[in-house]
Amino acid sequence: MIADMRLQPTTLVGIVFSMVGGVVLGVSSFWALDEWLGVGSEHRLLLSVVDHVDRNYVTDVSREKLMHDAIAGMMRGLDGHSVFLHEDRFDDLHEDTTGRFGGIGIEIALVDGYFTVVRPIADTPAARAGIAAGDRVIELDHASLKGRTLRDIVASMRGRPGTEVHLRVRRPGQEEHIDFDLVRAVVATNSVRARPLEPGFGYVRISRFQDTTEDDLAEALESLETEPQGLSGLVVDLRDNPGGVLGVAVDVADAFLDSGLIVYTESRVASNELRLEADEGDLLGGAAMAVLINGQSASGAEIVAGALQDHGRAVVVGVRSYGKGSVQSVLSLKNRRAIKLTTAHYYTPSGRAIQSSGIEPDIQVKPAAGMGRTEYEDLLIQTALQALQGGGGAGA
């Protein structure tokens, strides 16, 4: 005999009340947990805004984009260096460390308010097309550069090899602008360039700190050591050097120091704190040194200049550096996304904070009104040479 499984009305009402009560208790528990985790109403506010925009904005915007923009805004609100990294930004990080990227092959800097070509890189689309040092870039892909930053412009000039980019430049001494239609290619950069200045004295420019920099520096110094007694003095140019790989910058400073602290960091998280020391061995054998800096020398460039200055190993010449003394750690998220988050601040061996303060030169040399880039560079180098020949800049 089959039992009668029909439920009485009172039983059904009890089940319904139990289900509703369970849902209410579950939701209450969720929001209680939300509050306990420290997000609570603000978390719900964010989701509410995303929902309103999703349903009411004048054009359709995906919820994924809204959340990405919210995260990006959160990072921007922290400081100027913490950012949300999409998948394509991982490629940018790789390019910065290896020195290989898709682009047109120019070094560019902000000179007298103009985005100016410092030099075209040999055997690149820019060099083959005839772009010259001193050319002022006034348009990129038929759009004005007004209001744009140097970093933004460099990022726009880079891209997938085989794609096109249009540049309009104004060349000093010519009234008419010049248009260039270029096809991006793989550009391999050497971050170190060297040349002799006068007998016994050499010049090395380090444009950034990438994986090959330490080896490139050793080769550059070897090419300069033509005198029987080796180099008597060296000018290291770190102007417009934005930094790069921390470990490489430390290795460059270490190349000229026999011992001592190079840089240390401070953070509210103990695991983010570092103290990096020099190993024995000076590639110059204690020969006199001068370091050139300007307002665009940042991060790793400031670590090198500050360490050599604090140890009395080099005289620093130029104007105060940028003041970017914060450490960014890349923290991975799902689906090849990440955040680059400021986790510590750099300090020079003597305890000077680099962030916002920068490195003050021992000898300040400002460009005179109307002085061109080449003329100013000559003035800096001559000032540095005078300091070296007068006995300044040698290691203790």
Tab-separated table of C-alpha atoms in Angstrom, residues 1-249:
chain	number	residue	atom	x	y	z
A	1	MET	CA	0.000	0.000	0.000
A	2	ILE	CA	1.399	3.344	-1.054
A	3	ALA	CA	1.429	5.992	1.663
A	4	ASP	CA	-0.449	9.215	1.006
A	5	MET	CA	2.351	11.858	0.532
A	6	ARG	CA	0.059	14.868	0.119
A	7	LEU	CA	1.046	17.732	2.448
A	8	GLN	CA	-1.426	19.579	4.545
A	9	PRO	CA	-1.747	23.399	4.089
A	10	THR	CA	-0.184	24.042	7.456
A	11	THR	CA	2.820	21.954	6.492
A	12	LEU	CA	3.261	23.862	3.203
A	13	VAL	CA	3.108	27.188	4.991
A	14	GLY	CA	5.813	25.969	7.368
A	15	ILE	CA	8.072	24.977	4.497
A	16	VAL	CA	7.610	28.337	2.759
A	17	PHE	CA	8.423	30.218	5.975
A	18	SER	CA	11.506	28.050	6.416
A	19	MET	CA	12.701	28.738	2.885
A	20	VAL	CA	12.152	32.499	3.187
A	21	GLY	CA	13.810	32.516	6.572
A	22	GLY	CA	16.793	30.638	5.159
A	23	VAL	CA	17.179	33.129	2.311
A	24	VAL	CA	16.896	36.090	4.688
A	25	LEU	CA	19.409	34.562	7.050
A	26	GLY	CA	21.750	33.806	4.104
A	27	VAL	CA	21.559	37.343	2.752
A	28	SER	CA	21.991	38.810	6.218
A	29	SER	CA	25.005	36.605	6.789
A	30	PHE	CA	26.473	37.701	3.451
A	31	TRP	CA	26.147	41.400	4.234
A	32	ALA	CA	27.417	40.833	7.766
A	33	LEU	CA	30.477	39.110	6.316
A	34	ASP	CA	30.810	41.979	3.840
A	35	GLU	CA	30.848	44.496	6.690
A	36	TRP	CA	33.298	42.377	8.711
A	37	LEU	CA	35.724	42.273	5.746
A	38	GLY	CA	35.756	46.064	5.687
A	39	VAL	CA	33.996	46.710	2.385
A	40	GLY	CA	30.320	46.660	3.215
A	41	SER	CA	28.288	49.594	1.919
A	42	GLU	CA	31.092	50.946	-0.295
A	43	HIS	CA	31.349	47.588	-2.045
A	44	ARG	CA	27.611	47.614	-2.644
A	45	LEU	CA	27.825	51.236	-3.819
A	46	LEU	CA	30.311	50.276	-6.529
A	47	LEU	CA	28.125	47.431	-7.743
A	48	SER	CA	25.105	49.745	-7.691
A	49	VAL	CA	26.879	52.340	-9.846
A	50	VAL	CA	27.959	49.681	-12.345
A	51	ASP	CA	24.373	48.449	-12.498
A	52	HIS	CA	22.956	51.965	-13.102
A	53	VAL	CA	25.483	52.717	-15.840
A	54	ASP	CA	24.895	49.334	-17.438
A	55	ARG	CA	21.123	49.909	-17.622
A	56	ASN	CA	20.885	53.678	-18.220
A	57	TYR	CA	24.002	55.065	-19.944
A	58	VAL	CA	23.359	56.628	-23.351
A	59	THR	CA	25.380	53.959	-25.196
A	60	ASP	CA	25.986	50.321	-24.402
A	61	VAL	CA	29.093	49.645	-22.286
A	62	SER	CA	30.063	46.149	-21.226
A	63	ARG	CA	30.164	45.402	-17.524
A	64	GLU	CA	33.692	44.068	-18.024
A	65	LYS	CA	34.858	47.470	-19.297
A	66	LEU	CA	33.092	49.237	-16.448
A	67	MET	CA	34.856	47.074	-13.870
A	68	HIS	CA	38.220	47.495	-15.618
A	69	ASP	CA	37.766	51.272	-15.627
A	70	ALA	CA	36.812	51.187	-11.948
A	71	ILE	CA	39.971	49.263	-11.096
A	72	ALA	CA	42.101	51.583	-13.237
A	73	GLY	CA	40.597	54.590	-11.463
A	74	MET	CA	41.319	53.003	-8.085
A	75	MET	CA	44.990	52.626	-9.058
A	76	ARG	CA	45.234	56.206	-10.367
A	77	GLY	CA	43.822	57.462	-7.083
A	78	LEU	CA	46.759	55.949	-5.189
A	79	ASP	CA	49.649	57.644	-7.001
A	80	GLY	CA	51.013	58.286	-10.471
A	81	HIS	CA	52.799	54.939	-10.729
A	82	SER	CA	50.266	52.321	-9.594
A	83	VAL	CA	48.365	50.991	-12.616
A	84	PHE	CA	46.037	48.223	-13.766
A	85	LEU	CA	47.721	46.081	-16.421
A	86	HIS	CA	45.707	44.562	-19.241
A	87	GLU	CA	47.231	41.738	-21.253
A	88	ASP	CA	48.881	44.143	-23.733
A	89	ARG	CA	50.614	45.973	-20.897
A	90	PHE	CA	52.467	42.748	-20.049
A	91	ASP	CA	54.077	43.064	-23.475
A	92	ASP	CA	55.170	46.616	-22.594
A	93	LEU	CA	56.881	45.328	-19.441
A	94	HIS	CA	58.687	42.695	-21.488
A	95	GLU	CA	59.843	45.307	-23.984
A	96	ASP	CA	61.141	47.569	-21.226
A	97	THR	CA	63.326	44.815	-19.803
A	98	THR	CA	64.627	43.214	-23.019
A	99	GLY	CA	65.146	46.301	-25.188
A	100	ARG	CA	63.270	44.753	-28.143
A	101	PHE	CA	59.955	46.203	-29.289
A	102	GLY	CA	57.826	47.025	-32.290
A	103	GLY	CA	58.353	50.657	-33.249
A	104	ILE	CA	59.964	53.160	-35.610
A	105	GLY	CA	63.360	53.568	-33.917
A	106	ILE	CA	63.843	57.018	-32.414
A	107	GLU	CA	64.902	58.376	-29.052
A	108	ILE	CA	62.675	61.324	-28.177
A	109	ALA	CA	62.785	63.887	-25.375
A	110	LEU	CA	60.950	67.035	-24.321
A	111	VAL	CA	63.237	69.945	-25.279
A	112	ASP	CA	62.146	73.581	-24.862
A	113	GLY	CA	58.531	72.457	-24.798
A	114	TYR	CA	58.792	70.389	-28.002
A	115	PHE	CA	58.864	66.630	-28.446
A	116	THR	CA	62.263	66.433	-30.095
A	117	VAL	CA	64.156	63.584	-31.743
A	118	VAL	CA	67.376	62.989	-29.794
A	119	ARG	CA	68.623	60.510	-32.374
A	120	PRO	CA	67.290	57.970	-34.834
A	121	ILE	CA	68.431	54.433	-34.031
A	122	ALA	CA	70.606	52.966	-36.795
A	123	ASP	CA	68.989	50.579	-39.285
A	124	THR	CA	65.396	51.306	-38.231
A	125	PRO	CA	62.413	52.714	-40.170
A	126	ALA	CA	63.047	56.214	-38.800
A	127	ALA	CA	66.739	56.229	-39.746
A	128	ARG	CA	66.066	54.826	-43.218
A	129	ALA	CA	63.335	57.417	-43.860
A	130	GLY	CA	65.663	60.296	-43.002
A	131	ILE	CA	64.350	61.477	-39.632
A	132	ALA	CA	67.162	63.472	-38.025
A	133	ALA	CA	68.263	64.517	-34.556
A	134	GLY	CA	66.667	67.836	-33.675
A	135	ASP	CA	63.445	67.213	-35.617
A	136	ARG	CA	60.426	68.373	-33.634
A	137	VAL	CA	57.442	66.023	-33.797
A	138	ILE	CA	54.279	68.125	-34.156
A	139	GLU	CA	51.736	65.493	-35.216
A	140	LEU	CA	51.321	61.774	-34.691
A	141	ASP	CA	48.860	59.900	-36.904
A	142	HIS	CA	47.478	63.271	-38.102
A	143	ALA	CA	46.636	64.392	-34.562
A	144	SER	CA	48.197	67.242	-32.575
A	145	LEU	CA	50.414	66.376	-29.608
A	146	LYS	CA	49.039	69.199	-27.496
A	147	GLY	CA	48.263	68.053	-23.959
A	148	ARG	CA	49.951	64.670	-24.367
A	149	THR	CA	52.800	63.303	-22.254
A	150	LEU	CA	56.152	61.971	-23.433
A	151	ARG	CA	55.312	58.497	-22.094
A	152	ASP	CA	51.988	58.497	-23.959
A	153	ILE	CA	53.611	59.538	-27.238
A	154	VAL	CA	56.325	56.899	-26.998
A	155	ALA	CA	53.650	54.250	-26.316
A	156	SER	CA	51.684	55.408	-29.386
A	157	MET	CA	54.745	55.260	-31.629
A	158	ARG	CA	55.318	51.656	-30.605
A	159	GLY	CA	53.100	48.900	-31.909
A	160	ARG	CA	52.891	45.643	-33.790
A	161	PRO	CA	55.574	45.282	-36.501
A	162	GLY	CA	54.078	45.784	-39.963
A	163	THR	CA	51.566	48.429	-38.853
A	164	GLU	CA	51.804	52.016	-40.085
A	165	VAL	CA	52.358	55.278	-38.259
A	166	HIS	CA	52.413	58.842	-39.595
A	167	LEU	CA	54.726	61.546	-38.230
A	168	ARG	CA	54.810	65.217	-39.098
A	169	VAL	CA	57.985	67.021	-38.015
A	170	ARG	CA	59.373	70.520	-38.196
A	171	ARG	CA	63.085	70.688	-38.861
A	172	PRO	CA	65.071	73.628	-37.459
A	173	GLY	CA	65.979	76.082	-40.221
A	174	GLN	CA	63.164	74.956	-42.504
A	175	GLU	CA	59.787	76.652	-42.789
A	176	GLU	CA	57.837	73.740	-44.244
A	177	HIS	CA	56.971	70.692	-42.201
A	178	ILE	CA	58.011	67.195	-43.314
A	179	ASP	CA	55.673	64.196	-43.357
A	180	PHE	CA	56.834	60.623	-42.819
A	181	ASP	CA	54.755	57.480	-43.371
A	182	LEU	CA	56.573	54.694	-41.544
A	183	VAL	CA	56.005	50.981	-41.100
A	184	ARG	CA	56.836	49.676	-37.631
A	185	ALA	CA	59.501	46.987	-37.341
A	186	VAL	CA	61.241	45.078	-34.565
A	187	VAL	CA	63.690	47.504	-32.958
A	188	ALA	CA	66.577	46.219	-30.868
A	189	THR	CA	68.105	48.937	-28.729
A	190	ASN	CA	71.523	49.150	-27.148
A	191	SER	CA	71.070	51.078	-23.926
A	192	VAL	CA	74.744	52.141	-23.753
A	193	ARG	CA	76.694	54.394	-26.116
A	194	ALA	CA	80.298	55.466	-25.630
A	195	ARG	CA	82.839	57.835	-27.179
A	196	PRO	CA	86.208	59.281	-26.199
A	197	LEU	CA	86.310	62.902	-25.074
A	198	GLU	CA	90.028	63.597	-24.904
A	199	PRO	CA	93.087	61.505	-24.051
A	200	GLY	CA	92.366	59.523	-20.894
A	201	PHE	CA	88.734	60.620	-20.590
A	202	GLY	CA	85.623	58.940	-21.941
A	203	TYR	CA	81.874	59.472	-22.171
A	204	VAL	CA	79.154	56.836	-21.663
A	205	ARG	CA	75.438	57.426	-22.083
A	206	ILE	CA	72.995	54.967	-20.483
A	207	SER	CA	69.503	55.528	-21.877
A	208	ARG	CA	67.731	53.020	-19.605
A	209	PHE	CA	68.437	49.922	-17.502
A	210	GLN	CA	67.484	46.752	-19.392
A	211	ASP	CA	68.670	43.143	-19.370
A	212	THR	CA	71.703	43.790	-21.600
A	213	THR	CA	72.880	47.032	-19.976
A	214	GLU	CA	75.547	45.589	-17.685
A	215	ASP	CA	77.239	43.690	-20.533
A	216	ASP	CA	76.868	46.666	-22.875
A	217	LEU	CA	78.524	48.889	-20.259
A	218	ALA	CA	81.480	46.533	-19.874
A	219	GLU	CA	81.971	46.487	-23.657
A	220	ALA	CA	81.692	50.280	-23.844
A	221	LEU	CA	84.341	50.771	-21.153
A	222	GLU	CA	86.629	48.306	-22.883
A	223	SER	CA	86.322	50.263	-26.127
A	224	LEU	CA	87.333	53.472	-24.313
A	225	GLU	CA	90.403	52.095	-22.560
A	226	THR	CA	92.819	52.887	-25.379
A	227	GLU	CA	95.401	54.672	-23.246
A	228	PRO	CA	98.219	52.501	-21.829
A	229	GLN	CA	97.287	53.545	-18.304
A	230	GLY	CA	93.543	53.092	-18.963
A	231	LEU	CA	90.935	55.731	-18.307
A	232	SER	CA	91.767	58.646	-16.043
A	233	GLY	CA	88.154	59.741	-15.862
A	234	LEU	CA	84.670	58.907	-17.106
A	235	VAL	CA	81.512	60.964	-17.671
A	236	VAL	CA	78.335	58.874	-17.265
A	237	ASP	CA	75.279	60.529	-18.825
A	238	LEU	CA	71.987	59.563	-17.160
A	239	ARG	CA	69.938	62.451	-18.534
A	240	ASP	CA	66.440	61.447	-19.704
A	241	ASN	CA	67.006	57.936	-18.299
A	242	PRO	CA	63.588	56.869	-16.896
A	243	GLY	CA	64.938	53.879	-14.965
A	244	GLY	CA	64.074	50.322	-15.912
A	245	VAL	CA	65.021	47.116	-14.122
A	246	LEU	CA	66.025	47.736	-10.481
A	247	GLY	CA	68.546	44.887	-10.381
A	248	VAL	CA	70.299	46.208	-13.483
A	249	ALA	CA	70.553	49.728	-12.044
